[in-house]
PDB file of C-alpha atoms in Angstrom:
ATOM      1  CA  UNK A 754     202.965 106.924  54.755  1.00  0.00           C
ATOM      2  CA  UNK A 755     201.560 103.257  56.034  1.00  0.00           C
ATOM      3  CA  UNK A 756     203.237 101.845  59.229  1.00  0.00           C
ATOM      4  CA  UNK A 757     203.443  98.259  59.686  1.00  0.00           C
ATOM      5  CA  UNK A 758     204.670  96.407  62.673  1.00  0.00           C
ATOM      6  CA  UNK A 759     205.238  92.991  62.663  1.00  0.00           C
ATOM      7  CA  UNK A 760     204.207  90.443  65.385  1.00  0.00           C
ATOM      8  CA  UNK A 761     206.292  90.159  68.139  1.00  0.00           C
ATOM      9  CA  UNK A 762     208.602  87.166  69.188  1.00  0.00           C
ATOM     10  CA  UNK A 763     207.510  87.715  72.758  1.00  0.00           C
ATOM     11  CA  UNK A 764     204.308  87.281  75.409  1.00  0.00           C
ATOM     12  CA  UNK A 765     203.989  91.350  73.937  1.00  0.00           C
ATOM     13  CA  UNK A 766     201.586  92.384  72.047  1.00  0.00           C
ATOM     14  CA  UNK A 767     201.250  96.065  70.501  1.00  0.00           C
ATOM     15  CA  UNK A 768     199.131  98.414  71.868  1.00  0.00           C
ATOM     16  CA  UNK A 769     198.803 101.495  70.246  1.00  0.00           C
ATOM     17  CA  UNK A 770     200.885 104.307  68.185  1.00  0.00           C
ATOM     18  CA  UNK A 771     201.441 107.839  69.481  1.00  0.00           C
ATOM     19  CA  UNK A 772     202.795 111.104  67.843  1.00  0.00           C
ATOM     20  CA  UNK A 773     204.906 113.583  69.731  1.00  0.00           C
ATOM     21  CA  UNK A 774     203.582 116.139  67.440  1.00  0.00           C
ATOM     22  CA  UNK A 775     200.457 116.014  65.997  1.00  0.00           C
ATOM     23  CA  UNK A 776     200.749 119.260  64.588  1.00  0.00           C
ATOM     24  CA  UNK A 777     203.291 117.326  62.156  1.00  0.00           C
ATOM     25  CA  UNK A 778     202.415 113.819  61.582  1.00  0.00           C
ATOM     26  CA  UNK A 779     198.932 112.515  62.430  1.00  0.00           C
ATOM     27  CA  UNK A 780     198.444 108.923  63.466  1.00  0.00           C
ATOM     28  CA  UNK A 781     195.286 106.945  62.632  1.00  0.00           C
ATOM     29  CA  UNK A 782     194.108 103.835  61.639  1.00  0.00           C
ATOM     30  CA  UNK A 783     195.041 101.842  64.011  1.00  0.00           C
ATOM     31  CA  UNK A 784     194.785  98.263  64.000  1.00  0.00           C
ATOM     32  CA  UNK A 785     196.135  94.943  65.111  1.00  0.00           C
ATOM     33  CA  UNK A 786     195.135  91.652  63.276  1.00  0.00           C
ATOM     34  CA  UNK A 787     194.618  88.276  64.922  1.00  0.00           C
ATOM     35  CA  UNK A 788     198.392  86.914  63.664  1.00  0.00           C
ATOM     36  CA  UNK A 789     199.461  90.069  65.829  1.00  0.00           C
ATOM     37  CA  UNK A 790     200.854  92.828  62.845  1.00  0.00           C
ATOM     38  CA  UNK A 791     200.225  95.998  63.683  1.00  0.00           C
ATOM     39  CA  UNK A 792     198.962  98.664  61.146  1.00  0.00           C
ATOM     40  CA  UNK A 793     198.911 102.740  61.543  1.00  0.00           C
ATOM     41  CA  UNK A 794     198.154 105.141  59.041  1.00  0.00           C
ATOM     42  CA  UNK A 795     200.921 108.417  59.162  1.00  0.00           C
ATOM     43  CA  UNK A 796     200.341 111.829  57.530  1.00  0.00           C
ATOM     44  CA  UNK A 797     201.256 114.847  57.445  1.00  0.00           C
ATOM     45  CA  UNK A 798     198.602 117.143  59.205  1.00  0.00           C
ATOM     46  CA  UNK A 799     199.780 120.850  58.036  1.00  0.00           C
ATOM     47  CA  UNK A 800     201.927 122.462  55.676  1.00  0.00           C
ATOM     48  CA  UNK A 801     204.652 123.603  58.138  1.00  0.00           C
ATOM     49  CA  UNK A 802     207.597 121.189  58.472  1.00  0.00           C
ATOM     50  CA  UNK A 803     209.021 119.377  61.979  1.00  0.00           C
ATOM     51  CA  UNK A 804     209.578 116.528  63.329  1.00  0.00           C
ATOM     52  CA  UNK A 805     207.989 114.128  65.398  1.00  0.00           C
ATOM     53  CA  UNK A 806     208.754 110.777  66.963  1.00  0.00           C
ATOM     54  CA  UNK A 807     206.376 108.009  66.504  1.00  0.00           C
ATOM     55  CA  UNK A 808     205.797 105.658  69.111  1.00  0.00           C
ATOM     56  CA  UNK A 809     204.728 101.990  69.494  1.00  0.00           C
ATOM     57  CA  UNK A 810     203.879 100.667  72.933  1.00  0.00           C
ATOM     58  CA  UNK A 811     203.659  96.990  73.752  1.00  0.00           C
ATOM     59  CA  UNK A 812     202.786  95.015  76.849  1.00  0.00           C
ATOM     60  CA  UNK A 813     201.869  91.506  78.063  1.00  0.00           C
ATOM     61  CA  UNK A 814     198.139  90.457  77.863  1.00  0.00           C
ATOM     62  CA  UNK A 815     197.745  89.028  80.990  1.00  0.00           C
ATOM     63  CA  UNK A 816     199.931  91.365  82.916  1.00  0.00           C
ATOM     64  CA  UNK A 817     198.601  94.595  84.723  1.00  0.00           C
ATOM     65  CA  UNK A 818     200.126  98.305  84.351  1.00  0.00           C
ATOM     66  CA  UNK A 819     200.774 100.492  81.610  1.00  0.00           C
ATOM     67  CA  UNK A 820     202.415  99.507  77.715  1.00  0.00           C
ATOM     68  CA  UNK A 821     206.504 100.196  77.062  1.00  0.00           C
ATOM     69  CA  UNK A 822     207.663 102.227  74.593  1.00  0.00           C
ATOM     70  CA  UNK A 823     208.996  99.574  72.584  1.00  0.00           C
ATOM     71  CA  UNK A 824     209.818 101.237  69.028  1.00  0.00           C
ATOM     72  CA  UNK A 825     210.380 104.635  67.767  1.00  0.00           C
ATOM     73  CA  UNK A 826     210.198 106.196  64.286  1.00  0.00           C
ATOM     74  CA  UNK A 827     211.788 109.305  63.684  1.00  0.00           C
ATOM     75  CA  UNK A 828     209.824 111.412  61.097  1.00  0.00           C
ATOM     76  CA  UNK A 829     210.898 114.689  59.395  1.00  0.00           C
ATOM     77  CA  UNK A 830     207.872 116.796  57.358  1.00  0.00           C
ATOM     78  CA  UNK A 831     209.807 118.528  54.612  1.00  0.00           C
ATOM     79  CA  UNK A 832     206.951 121.006  53.034  1.00  0.00           C
ATOM     80  CA  UNK A 833     207.096 121.261  49.045  1.00  0.00           C
ATOM     81  CA  UNK A 834     208.428 124.839  47.939  1.00  0.00           C
ATOM     82  CA  UNK A 835     205.095 127.210  47.050  1.00  0.00           C
ATOM     83  CA  UNK A 836     205.158 127.475  43.178  1.00  0.00           C
ATOM     84  CA  UNK A 837     204.799 130.714  41.284  1.00  0.00           C
TER      85      UNK A 837
END
């Protein structure tokens, strides 16, 4: 699945994406383009079902300190049933 975050209206920029359970949902391919749009690829990391929270953080570029989580996507992974 592709996660696309539009540019923010405040002075903050997207800084990263993180999965709370990479054993179920793995985030990769993080990039922020010149207009401030951020993209990441999310994929199922295994054959088991479970849930994960994918969070994106943002911070102002001229302010010191850690970025804050400002977006959370709740993902449920349901495995296909085995055939045969």
